Amino acid sequence: MAISSPSLHYYHTSASLNSGLAKSQNRPSLKYSHSLVKTHNYSIAFKTRKTHQNKRLKTASFLEKLTVQQYFDPVQMLKYDGDWSNEQFWDVVKFLRQTSRSSEFRKVFDLWKSVEKSRINEANYQKIIEILVTEGLVEEAEICLREMKCYGLRLSLEIYNSVIHGFARKGSFENAMFYLKEMEDVGENPDTETYDGLIQAYGSYKMYDEIDQCVRAMESKGCLCDHITYNLLVREFARAGLLQKMESMYNSISSRRIGLQASTLVAMLEAYAKFGILDKMEKMYRRILNSKSSLKEDVIRKLAEVYIENRMFSRLEGLGLDLSAKTGSTDLVWCLRILSRACVLSKKEMYFIIQEMESHEVPWNATIANIISLAYLKMKDFKHLKVLLSELASRYVKPDLITVGVLFDACILGFDGASVKSTWRKMGFFYDDVDMNTDTLVLTAFGKGQFVRHYWKLATCLSSNQENLLSALRLLLDAVFHRDTLANKKLENLPNGNQLNIVLNHHALLPRQVTSLFNVLQNSDDPFENHCLNWAKKTFVKPWNSSE
């Protein structure tokens, strides 16, 4: 037994080994198996990638087709193609939105869903209704809503909210209330989003009593205000200037430890600035700064106006530095900083800011030039004013309406502006129309001046068709400065209107351009126009020409 046991053991071991070898010869090695798995995975990945690539190519090809045929008829195109995939249809919708052809949505949607009945579903209708409402086509969205009822589709809360908000934004509150009631009748309870949209719409139409009623109705139906609603109410009361209601709601939010949104704080800041409540304005401003929120430039301007009106010019520097820390050294930053020095007529401190600008290689603009020139005018420092106005071309600054006003007002005070006008004429300034490129804060700080005040008065008196005015402006240089008789005849032949309508958005008028209006009106028999003509000639032409 002692001898046979090892042999038996050996026999079984050999058999097992032979059996294992035989099996191993009939199956691939482990390394080979892994290689097969990898190859299989790569094959699947390649096919998937190829499918995605083909899909992208088809989509790109379809979008290219739309781009080439910008003015295509989508209905005719769909009829020609026979059908579109889901992605292609929504690509067409997106393209129509981008090309301002939203009114064609529903027609192409009707045809597309008729090709395949399974497309008549809640998801597609909800999407098209939301798009129609966003584009302001609420009536079209309402038609889709009625179709859903005919098909027996369920109208979701989101669909009702879209339609209710769409009508409310258009001021059609009767329709909005109709669908709000219908929504409740079919068992869809309005949520806070439903009421938030109504509150926002009431606010935009200044219907503040209705806001109170809406909140009461909301609470009576067990729909409690959330943090979005509370913030919305504060913003709407702030925009309305209802400070007592705004502060009451703000205190309620604070006591409930509800988070205030950045837009809510900004709305409160603007409300305090509007009414000039300085201490509360500054407190809210500091809170916004500490919250690391950024303020838009128009809000900064409102704060600056309050400081200017209260003659707190040093605060302008602080505003500029705060803004610089958030946005970098923008044009408004330099405007605020140099304005804070110019308002106190400090030449030395103005020079410091100018040197700082030059060290940072910041170019001048009309705002900077006009701030300095207005300060010189106020100080009656005609020597430095003459140098400044003459070197505008070398600083690549084009004079604007305010610059012309400075020169005009200085001439009235005894300034010899002949050399400046000669320089401007050489640089071709009088051949161009002039815009108002100066920051409005400059006018707030220094006032309009005699020229600009008279210009505004004249501009609001006279009215005319814009094309006639522009034609006159183009001819004025030759007529007034070069005394060109042909140009004068052309001006006289321009058609007259009962009144000349000067569009003030870009303030494209110079003294020469004002004079063109006189030429246009020269042969008028209208007493009002003759009165305006005589008044304007006395106001503008004599003082301007006297300094030639």
Coordinates of C-alpha atoms in Angstrom, one line a residue:
M1 CA 0.0 0.0 0.0
A2 CA 2.9 2.2 0.8
I3 CA 4.3 1.6 -2.7
S4 CA 1.0 1.8 -4.7
S5 CA -0.3 4.9 -3.0
P6 CA 2.2 7.2 -4.6
S7 CA 1.8 5.6 -8.0
L8 CA -2.0 5.9 -7.7
H9 CA -1.5 9.5 -6.7
Y10 CA 0.9 10.0 -9.6
Y11 CA -1.6 8.3 -12.0
H12 CA -4.4 10.6 -11.0
T13 CA -2.2 13.6 -11.2
S14 CA -1.0 12.7 -14.7
A15 CA -4.5 12.0 -15.8
S16 CA -5.6 15.3 -14.5
L17 CA -2.7 17.0 -16.2
N18 CA -3.3 15.3 -19.5
S19 CA -7.0 16.2 -19.3
G20 CA -6.1 19.8 -18.5
L21 CA -3.7 19.9 -21.4
A22 CA -6.3 18.5 -23.8
K23 CA -8.8 21.1 -22.7
S24 CA -6.3 23.9 -22.9
Q25 CA -5.6 22.9 -26.5
N26 CA -9.3 23.2 -27.3
R27 CA -9.8 26.7 -25.9
P28 CA -8.0 30.0 -26.5
S29 CA -5.4 31.3 -24.0
L30 CA -6.3 33.9 -21.4
K31 CA -4.3 36.5 -23.3
Y32 CA -6.1 35.6 -26.5
S33 CA -9.5 35.8 -24.8
H34 CA -8.7 39.3 -23.5
S35 CA -7.7 40.3 -27.0
L36 CA -11.0 39.0 -28.4
V37 CA -13.0 41.0 -25.8
K38 CA -11.0 44.1 -26.6
T39 CA -11.6 43.7 -30.3
H40 CA -15.3 43.2 -29.7
N41 CA -15.5 46.3 -27.5
Y42 CA -13.6 48.3 -30.1
S43 CA -15.9 47.1 -32.8
I44 CA -19.0 48.2 -30.8
A45 CA -17.4 51.5 -29.9
F46 CA -16.5 52.1 -33.6
K47 CA -20.0 51.3 -34.7
T48 CA -21.5 53.6 -32.1
R49 CA -19.1 56.4 -33.0
K50 CA -19.8 55.8 -36.6
T51 CA -23.5 56.0 -35.9
H52 CA -23.1 59.3 -34.0
Q53 CA -20.9 60.7 -36.7
N54 CA -23.5 59.8 -39.4
K55 CA -26.2 61.4 -37.2
R56 CA -24.1 64.5 -36.8
L57 CA -23.4 64.7 -40.5
K58 CA -27.0 64.3 -41.3
T59 CA -27.9 67.0 -38.8
A60 CA -25.1 69.3 -40.1
S61 CA -26.3 68.7 -43.6
F62 CA -29.9 69.5 -42.7
L63 CA -28.9 72.7 -40.9
E64 CA -26.8 73.7 -43.9
K65 CA -29.7 73.1 -46.1
L66 CA -31.8 75.4 -43.9
T67 CA -29.1 78.1 -43.9
V68 CA -28.7 78.0 -47.7
Q69 CA -32.5 78.2 -48.1
Q70 CA -33.1 81.1 -45.6
Y71 CA -36.4 82.1 -47.1
F72 CA -37.7 78.5 -47.6
D73 CA -41.4 77.6 -46.9
P74 CA -41.1 75.0 -44.1
V75 CA -44.5 73.5 -45.0
Q76 CA -43.5 73.0 -48.7
M77 CA -40.1 71.7 -47.6
L78 CA -41.7 69.1 -45.3
K79 CA -44.0 68.0 -48.1
Y80 CA -41.1 67.7 -50.4
D81 CA -39.0 65.7 -47.9
G82 CA -41.9 63.5 -46.9
D83 CA -41.0 63.5 -43.2
W84 CA -38.6 64.8 -40.6
S85 CA -37.1 63.2 -37.6
N86 CA -37.8 64.6 -34.2
E87 CA -34.4 66.4 -34.2
Q88 CA -34.9 67.8 -37.6
F89 CA -38.3 69.2 -36.8
W90 CA -37.0 71.0 -33.7
D91 CA -34.0 72.2 -35.7
V92 CA -36.5 73.9 -38.1
V93 CA -38.4 75.4 -35.2
K94 CA -35.1 76.8 -33.8
F95 CA -34.1 78.1 -37.2
L96 CA -37.5 79.9 -37.6
R97 CA -37.0 81.5 -34.2
Q98 CA -33.6 82.8 -35.1
T99 CA -34.9 84.2 -38.4
S100 CA -37.9 85.9 -36.7
R101 CA -40.4 83.7 -38.4
S102 CA -42.2 82.4 -35.3
S103 CA -45.6 82.8 -36.8
E104 CA -44.9 79.8 -39.0
F105 CA -44.4 77.4 -36.1
R106 CA -48.0 76.1 -35.8
K107 CA -48.5 75.4 -39.5
V108 CA -45.4 73.2 -39.8
F109 CA -46.2 71.6 -36.5
D110 CA -49.7 70.6 -37.7
L111 CA -48.3 69.0 -40.8
W112 CA -45.4 67.2 -39.0
K113 CA -47.7 65.6 -36.4
S114 CA -50.2 64.6 -39.1
V115 CA -47.5 62.4 -40.8
E116 CA -47.0 60.3 -37.6
K117 CA -50.0 60.2 -35.2
S118 CA -47.8 59.2 -32.3
R119 CA -46.4 62.7 -32.3
I120 CA -49.7 64.0 -31.0
N121 CA -48.6 63.8 -27.4
E122 CA -48.4 66.0 -24.3
A123 CA -44.7 66.4 -24.5
N124 CA -44.6 67.9 -28.1
Y125 CA -47.6 70.1 -27.4
Q126 CA -46.1 71.4 -24.1
K127 CA -42.9 72.2 -25.9
I128 CA -44.5 74.0 -28.8
I129 CA -46.9 75.9 -26.5
E130 CA -44.0 77.1 -24.3
I131 CA -42.1 78.3 -27.4
L132 CA -45.2 80.1 -28.8
V133 CA -45.8 81.9 -25.5
T134 CA -42.1 82.9 -25.2
E135 CA -42.3 84.4 -28.7
G136 CA -45.4 86.4 -27.7
L137 CA -47.8 84.3 -29.8
V138 CA -50.2 83.5 -27.0
E139 CA -53.3 83.2 -29.2
E140 CA -51.5 80.6 -31.3
A141 CA -50.6 78.8 -28.0
E142 CA -54.3 78.9 -27.0
I143 CA -55.3 77.2 -30.3
C144 CA -52.8 74.4 -29.5
L145 CA -54.3 74.1 -26.0
R146 CA -57.8 73.7 -27.5
E147 CA -56.4 71.0 -29.9
M148 CA -55.1 69.1 -26.9
K149 CA -58.6 69.1 -25.4
C150 CA -60.0 67.7 -28.7
Y151 CA -57.4 64.9 -28.7
G152 CA -58.2 64.1 -25.1
L153 CA -54.7 64.9 -24.0
R154 CA -54.0 65.9 -20.4
L155 CA -53.2 69.6 -19.8
S156 CA -50.4 69.8 -17.3
L157 CA -49.7 72.5 -14.7
E158 CA -46.8 73.7 -16.8
I159 CA -49.0 74.2 -19.9
Y160 CA -51.6 76.1 -17.9
N161 CA -48.9 78.2 -16.3
S162 CA -47.4 79.1 -19.7
V163 CA -50.7 80.2 -21.2
I164 CA -51.8 82.1 -18.0
H165 CA -48.4 84.0 -17.8
G166 CA -48.5 84.7 -21.6
F167 CA -51.9 86.4 -21.4
A168 CA -50.9 88.2 -18.2
R169 CA -47.7 89.6 -19.7
K170 CA -49.8 91.0 -22.6
G171 CA -52.1 92.7 -20.1
S172 CA -55.0 90.3 -21.0
F173 CA -55.9 89.5 -17.4
E174 CA -59.4 88.4 -18.2
N175 CA -58.1 85.5 -20.3
A176 CA -55.5 84.8 -17.7
M177 CA -58.2 84.5 -15.0
F178 CA -60.3 82.4 -17.3
Y179 CA -57.6 79.7 -17.6
L180 CA -56.7 80.0 -13.9
K181 CA -60.3 79.1 -13.1
E182 CA -60.4 76.3 -15.8
M183 CA -57.2 75.0 -14.3
E184 CA -58.8 74.7 -10.9
D185 CA -62.0 73.2 -12.3
V186 CA -60.1 70.3 -13.9
G187 CA -58.3 69.6 -10.7
E188 CA -54.9 71.2 -11.4
N189 CA -54.1 73.3 -8.3
P190 CA -52.1 76.5 -9.0
D191 CA -48.6 76.6 -7.5
T192 CA -46.4 79.5 -6.4
E193 CA -45.0 79.7 -9.9
T194 CA -48.6 80.4 -11.2
Y195 CA -49.0 83.3 -8.8
D196 CA -45.5 84.6 -9.2
G197 CA -46.1 85.1 -12.9
L198 CA -49.3 87.0 -12.2
I199 CA -47.6 89.2 -9.6
Q200 CA -44.9 90.1 -12.0
A201 CA -47.4 91.0 -14.7
Y202 CA -49.4 93.1 -12.4
G203 CA -46.3 94.9 -11.4
S204 CA -45.3 95.7 -15.0
Y205 CA -48.8 97.3 -15.5
K206 CA -48.6 99.1 -12.2
M207 CA -51.6 97.2 -10.8
Y208 CA -50.5 97.2 -7.2
D209 CA -53.9 96.7 -5.6
E210 CA -54.2 93.5 -7.8
I211 CA -50.9 92.3 -6.4
D212 CA -52.3 92.5 -2.8
Q213 CA -55.4 90.6 -4.0
C214 CA -53.3 88.0 -5.7
V215 CA -51.3 87.4 -2.6
R216 CA -54.5 87.1 -0.5
A217 CA -56.1 84.7 -3.0
M218 CA -52.9 82.6 -3.0
E219 CA -52.8 82.3 0.7
S220 CA -56.5 81.5 1.0
K221 CA -56.0 78.5 -1.3
G222 CA -53.3 77.1 0.9
C223 CA -50.5 78.1 -1.5
L224 CA -47.9 79.7 0.8
C225 CA -45.4 82.3 -0.4
D226 CA -41.9 80.9 -0.8
H227 CA -38.6 82.8 -0.9
I228 CA -39.0 83.5 -4.7
T229 CA -42.4 85.1 -4.1
Y230 CA -41.2 87.2 -1.2
N231 CA -38.2 88.5 -3.2
L232 CA -40.5 89.2 -6.1
L233 CA -42.9 91.3 -3.9
V234 CA -40.0 93.4 -2.5
R235 CA -38.7 94.0 -6.1
E236 CA -42.1 95.1 -7.4
F237 CA -42.8 97.4 -4.5
A238 CA -39.3 98.9 -4.9
R239 CA -39.8 99.6 -8.6
A240 CA -43.2 101.1 -7.8
G241 CA -41.6 103.4 -5.2
L242 CA -43.9 102.0 -2.5
L243 CA -41.2 102.2 0.1
Q244 CA -43.4 101.5 3.1
K245 CA -44.6 98.2 1.6
M246 CA -41.2 97.4 0.4
E247 CA -39.6 97.8 3.8
S248 CA -42.5 96.0 5.5
M249 CA -42.0 93.0 3.2
Y250 CA -38.2 93.3 3.7
N251 CA -38.6 93.1 7.5
S252 CA -40.9 90.1 7.1
I253 CA -38.2 88.3 5.1
S254 CA -35.5 89.2 7.6
S255 CA -37.6 87.9 10.5
R256 CA -38.2 84.6 8.7
R257 CA -34.5 84.3 7.8
I258 CA -35.4 84.0 4.1
G259 CA -32.5 84.6 1.8
L260 CA -32.5 87.9 -0.2
Q261 CA -31.6 87.6 -3.9
A262 CA -29.0 90.0 -5.3
S263 CA -31.6 91.5 -7.7
T264 CA -33.9 92.3 -4.7
L265 CA -31.1 94.2 -2.9
V266 CA -30.3 96.1 -6.2
A267 CA -34.0 97.0 -6.6
M268 CA -34.1 98.4 -3.0
L269 CA -30.9 100.4 -3.6
E270 CA -32.4 101.9 -6.8
A271 CA -35.5 102.9 -4.9
Y272 CA -33.6 104.7 -2.2
A273 CA -31.4 106.4 -4.8
K274 CA -34.5 107.5 -6.7
F275 CA -35.9 109.2 -3.6
G276 CA -32.5 110.5 -2.5
I277 CA -32.6 108.7 0.8
L278 CA -28.9 108.9 1.4
D279 CA -28.3 106.9 4.6
K280 CA -30.4 103.9 3.5
M281 CA -29.0 104.0 0.0
E282 CA -25.4 103.8 1.4
K283 CA -26.3 101.1 3.9
M284 CA -27.8 99.0 1.1
Y285 CA -24.9 99.8 -1.2
R286 CA -22.4 98.5 1.4
R287 CA -24.5 95.3 1.9
I288 CA -24.4 94.6 -1.8
L289 CA -20.6 95.2 -1.9
N290 CA -20.1 92.8 1.0
S291 CA -22.2 90.2 -0.7
K292 CA -19.7 90.2 -3.6
S293 CA -22.5 91.0 -6.0
S294 CA -21.7 93.3 -8.9
L295 CA -23.7 96.4 -9.9
K296 CA -24.4 97.5 -13.5
E297 CA -23.1 100.8 -14.6
D298 CA -26.5 102.4 -14.9
V299 CA -27.1 101.7 -11.1
I300 CA -23.7 103.2 -10.3
R301 CA -24.7 106.3 -12.3
K302 CA -27.9 106.7 -10.2
L303 CA -25.9 106.6 -7.0
A304 CA -23.4 109.1 -8.5
E305 CA -26.3 111.5 -9.4
V306 CA -27.5 111.4 -5.8
Y307 CA -24.0 112.3 -4.6
I308 CA -23.7 115.1 -7.1
E309 CA -27.1 116.5 -6.2
N310 CA -26.0 116.5 -2.5
R311 CA -22.6 118.0 -3.5
M312 CA -20.8 115.0 -2.0
F313 CA -18.2 114.9 -4.8
S314 CA -15.5 113.0 -2.9
R315 CA -17.9 110.0 -2.8
L316 CA -17.6 109.8 -6.6
E317 CA -14.0 108.7 -6.1
G318 CA -15.1 106.0 -3.8
L319 CA -17.7 104.8 -6.3
G320 CA -15.0 104.7 -9.0
L321 CA -12.6 102.7 -6.9
D322 CA -15.3 100.2 -5.8
L323 CA -16.3 99.7 -9.4
S324 CA -12.7 99.4 -10.5
A325 CA -12.2 96.6 -7.9
K326 CA -15.1 94.7 -9.5
T327 CA -14.7 95.4 -13.2
G328 CA -11.3 96.9 -13.8
S329 CA -10.6 100.5 -15.0
T330 CA -13.5 101.1 -17.3
D331 CA -14.5 104.5 -18.9
L332 CA -17.0 105.0 -16.1
V333 CA -14.3 104.5 -13.5
W334 CA -12.1 107.3 -14.9
C335 CA -15.2 109.5 -15.5
L336 CA -16.1 109.2 -11.8
R337 CA -12.6 109.7 -10.5
I338 CA -11.8 112.8 -12.6
L339 CA -15.3 114.2 -12.1
S340 CA -14.8 114.1 -8.3
R341 CA -11.8 116.5 -8.8
A342 CA -13.3 118.6 -11.6
C343 CA -16.5 119.4 -9.5
V344 CA -14.3 121.1 -6.8
L345 CA -12.3 122.8 -9.6
S346 CA -9.0 121.3 -8.4
K347 CA -6.5 121.6 -11.3
K348 CA -3.8 119.8 -9.4
E349 CA -5.9 116.8 -8.6
M350 CA -7.2 116.6 -12.1
Y351 CA -3.7 116.5 -13.4
F352 CA -2.9 113.6 -11.0
I353 CA -5.8 111.6 -12.5
I354 CA -4.6 112.5 -16.0
Q355 CA -1.1 111.3 -15.2
E356 CA -2.5 108.1 -13.8
M357 CA -4.4 107.5 -17.0
E358 CA -1.3 108.2 -19.1
S359 CA 0.8 105.8 -16.9
H360 CA -1.8 103.1 -17.6
E361 CA -1.9 104.1 -21.3
V362 CA -5.6 104.9 -21.1
P363 CA -6.7 107.0 -24.2
W364 CA -8.9 110.0 -23.7
N365 CA -12.5 110.1 -24.9
A366 CA -15.1 112.9 -25.3
T367 CA -16.3 112.5 -21.7
I368 CA -12.8 113.1 -20.2
A369 CA -12.1 116.0 -22.6
N370 CA -15.4 117.6 -21.8
I371 CA -15.1 117.2 -18.0
I372 CA -11.7 119.1 -18.1
S373 CA -12.9 121.7 -20.6
L374 CA -16.1 122.4 -18.5
A375 CA -13.9 122.8 -15.4
Y376 CA -11.7 125.3 -17.3
L377 CA -14.8 127.1 -18.6
K378 CA -16.2 127.4 -15.1
M379 CA -12.9 128.8 -13.9
K380 CA -12.7 131.1 -17.0
D381 CA -9.3 129.7 -17.6
F382 CA -9.4 130.4 -21.4
K383 CA -5.6 129.8 -21.8
H384 CA -5.8 126.2 -20.8
L385 CA -9.2 125.8 -22.5
K386 CA -7.7 126.9 -25.8
V387 CA -4.8 124.5 -25.6
L388 CA -7.2 121.6 -24.6
L389 CA -9.7 122.2 -27.5
S390 CA -6.8 122.6 -30.0
E391 CA -5.1 119.4 -29.1
L392 CA -8.2 117.1 -29.3
A393 CA -7.1 115.9 -32.7
S394 CA -3.7 114.8 -31.4
R395 CA -5.4 112.9 -28.6
Y396 CA -7.7 111.2 -31.2
V397 CA -10.8 112.7 -29.6
K398 CA -13.7 113.8 -31.8
P399 CA -15.6 116.8 -30.4
D400 CA -19.2 116.1 -29.7
L401 CA -22.3 118.3 -29.0
I402 CA -21.1 119.1 -25.5
T403 CA -17.6 120.1 -26.8
V404 CA -19.3 122.5 -29.3
G405 CA -21.4 123.8 -26.4
V406 CA -18.3 124.6 -24.4
L407 CA -16.7 126.5 -27.3
F408 CA -19.9 128.3 -28.1
D409 CA -20.5 129.4 -24.4
A410 CA -16.8 130.4 -24.1
C411 CA -17.1 132.6 -27.2
I412 CA -20.1 134.4 -25.6
L413 CA -17.9 135.1 -22.5
G414 CA -15.2 136.7 -24.6
F415 CA -13.1 133.7 -25.6
D416 CA -11.4 134.0 -29.0
G417 CA -12.4 130.7 -30.6
A418 CA -11.3 131.4 -34.2
S419 CA -8.1 129.3 -34.0
V420 CA -9.9 126.4 -32.4
K421 CA -12.6 126.4 -35.1
S422 CA -9.8 126.7 -37.7
T423 CA -8.2 123.6 -36.2
W424 CA -11.4 121.7 -36.2
R425 CA -12.1 122.7 -39.8
K426 CA -8.7 121.3 -40.8
M427 CA -9.4 118.0 -39.1
G428 CA -12.6 117.7 -41.1
F429 CA -14.8 118.0 -38.1
F430 CA -17.4 120.2 -39.7
Y431 CA -18.0 117.7 -42.5
D432 CA -19.3 115.1 -40.1
D433 CA -22.5 114.8 -38.1
V434 CA -22.0 115.0 -34.4
D435 CA -23.2 112.6 -31.7
M436 CA -23.7 113.1 -28.0
N437 CA -20.8 110.9 -26.7
T438 CA -20.4 112.5 -23.3
D439 CA -21.5 110.5 -20.2
T440 CA -24.8 112.0 -18.8
L441 CA -23.2 112.4 -15.4
V442 CA -21.2 115.3 -16.8
L443 CA -24.4 117.2 -17.6
T444 CA -25.7 116.4 -14.1
A445 CA -22.5 117.8 -12.5
F446 CA -22.0 120.9 -14.7
G447 CA -25.4 121.6 -16.2
K448 CA -26.2 122.0 -19.9
G449 CA -24.7 125.4 -20.5
Q450 CA -26.3 128.1 -22.6
F451 CA -25.7 126.5 -26.0
V452 CA -27.1 123.1 -25.1
R453 CA -30.1 124.5 -23.2
H454 CA -31.0 126.6 -26.3
Y455 CA -30.4 123.6 -28.5
W456 CA -32.8 121.4 -26.4
K457 CA -35.4 124.2 -26.5
L458 CA -35.1 124.6 -30.3
A459 CA -35.1 120.9 -30.8
T460 CA -38.3 120.4 -28.9
C461 CA -40.0 123.3 -30.8
L462 CA -39.2 122.3 -34.3
S463 CA -40.5 119.2 -36.0
S464 CA -39.9 117.6 -39.5
N465 CA -39.3 114.6 -41.5
Q466 CA -36.0 113.0 -40.7
E467 CA -35.0 112.5 -44.4
N468 CA -35.3 116.2 -45.1
L469 CA -33.3 117.0 -42.0
L470 CA -30.4 114.7 -43.0
S471 CA -30.4 116.1 -46.5
A472 CA -30.0 119.6 -45.0
L473 CA -27.2 118.5 -42.7
R474 CA -25.1 117.1 -45.6
L475 CA -25.3 120.4 -47.5
L476 CA -24.8 122.7 -44.5
L477 CA -21.1 122.9 -44.4
D478 CA -20.7 124.3 -47.9
A479 CA -23.7 126.6 -47.5
V480 CA -22.7 128.1 -44.1
F481 CA -18.9 127.9 -43.9
H482 CA -17.8 128.0 -47.5
R483 CA -20.7 130.3 -48.5
D484 CA -21.4 128.0 -51.5
T485 CA -24.4 129.5 -53.4
L486 CA -25.2 126.1 -55.1
A487 CA -25.5 124.4 -51.8
N488 CA -27.7 127.2 -50.6
K489 CA -30.0 126.7 -53.6
K490 CA -30.2 123.0 -52.8
L491 CA -31.1 123.7 -49.2
E492 CA -33.8 126.1 -50.3
N493 CA -35.3 123.5 -52.6
L494 CA -35.6 120.9 -49.8
P495 CA -39.3 120.2 -49.1
N496 CA -40.6 121.9 -46.0
G497 CA -42.7 120.3 -43.3
N498 CA -45.2 122.1 -41.0
Q499 CA -42.6 121.7 -38.2
L500 CA -39.1 120.1 -38.2
N501 CA -38.9 117.0 -36.1
I502 CA -35.4 116.7 -34.6
V503 CA -34.9 113.2 -33.2
L504 CA -32.8 113.7 -30.0
N505 CA -31.6 110.2 -29.5
H506 CA -28.2 110.8 -31.0
H507 CA -28.3 114.6 -30.9
A508 CA -26.8 114.9 -34.3
L509 CA -26.7 118.7 -34.5
L510 CA -23.9 121.3 -34.6
P511 CA -24.3 125.1 -34.9
R512 CA -23.8 124.6 -38.7
Q513 CA -26.5 121.9 -38.6
V514 CA -28.9 124.1 -36.7
T515 CA -28.3 126.8 -39.3
S516 CA -29.4 124.2 -42.0
L517 CA -32.8 124.2 -40.4
F518 CA -33.0 127.9 -40.9
N519 CA -32.3 127.5 -44.6
V520 CA -35.0 124.8 -44.9
L521 CA -37.5 127.0 -43.2
Q522 CA -36.5 130.2 -45.0
N523 CA -39.4 130.3 -47.5
S524 CA -42.0 129.1 -45.1
D525 CA -45.2 131.1 -44.6
D526 CA -46.1 129.4 -41.4
P527 CA -46.1 132.0 -38.5
F528 CA -44.9 129.4 -36.0
E529 CA -42.0 128.4 -38.2
N530 CA -41.0 132.0 -38.8
H531 CA -41.1 132.7 -35.1
C532 CA -38.8 129.7 -34.4
L533 CA -36.6 130.8 -37.3
N534 CA -36.1 134.3 -36.0
W535 CA -35.6 133.2 -32.4
A536 CA -33.1 130.5 -33.4
K537 CA -31.1 132.9 -35.6
K538 CA -30.8 135.4 -32.8
T539 CA -29.8 132.6 -30.3
F540 CA -27.3 130.7 -32.4
V541 CA -26.0 132.3 -35.5
K542 CA -25.0 135.7 -34.3
P543 CA -22.9 134.6 -31.3
W544 CA -21.3 131.8 -33.3
N545 CA -20.4 134.0 -36.3
S546 CA -19.2 136.9 -34.2
S547 CA -16.2 134.9 -33.1
E548 CA -15.1 134.0 -36.7

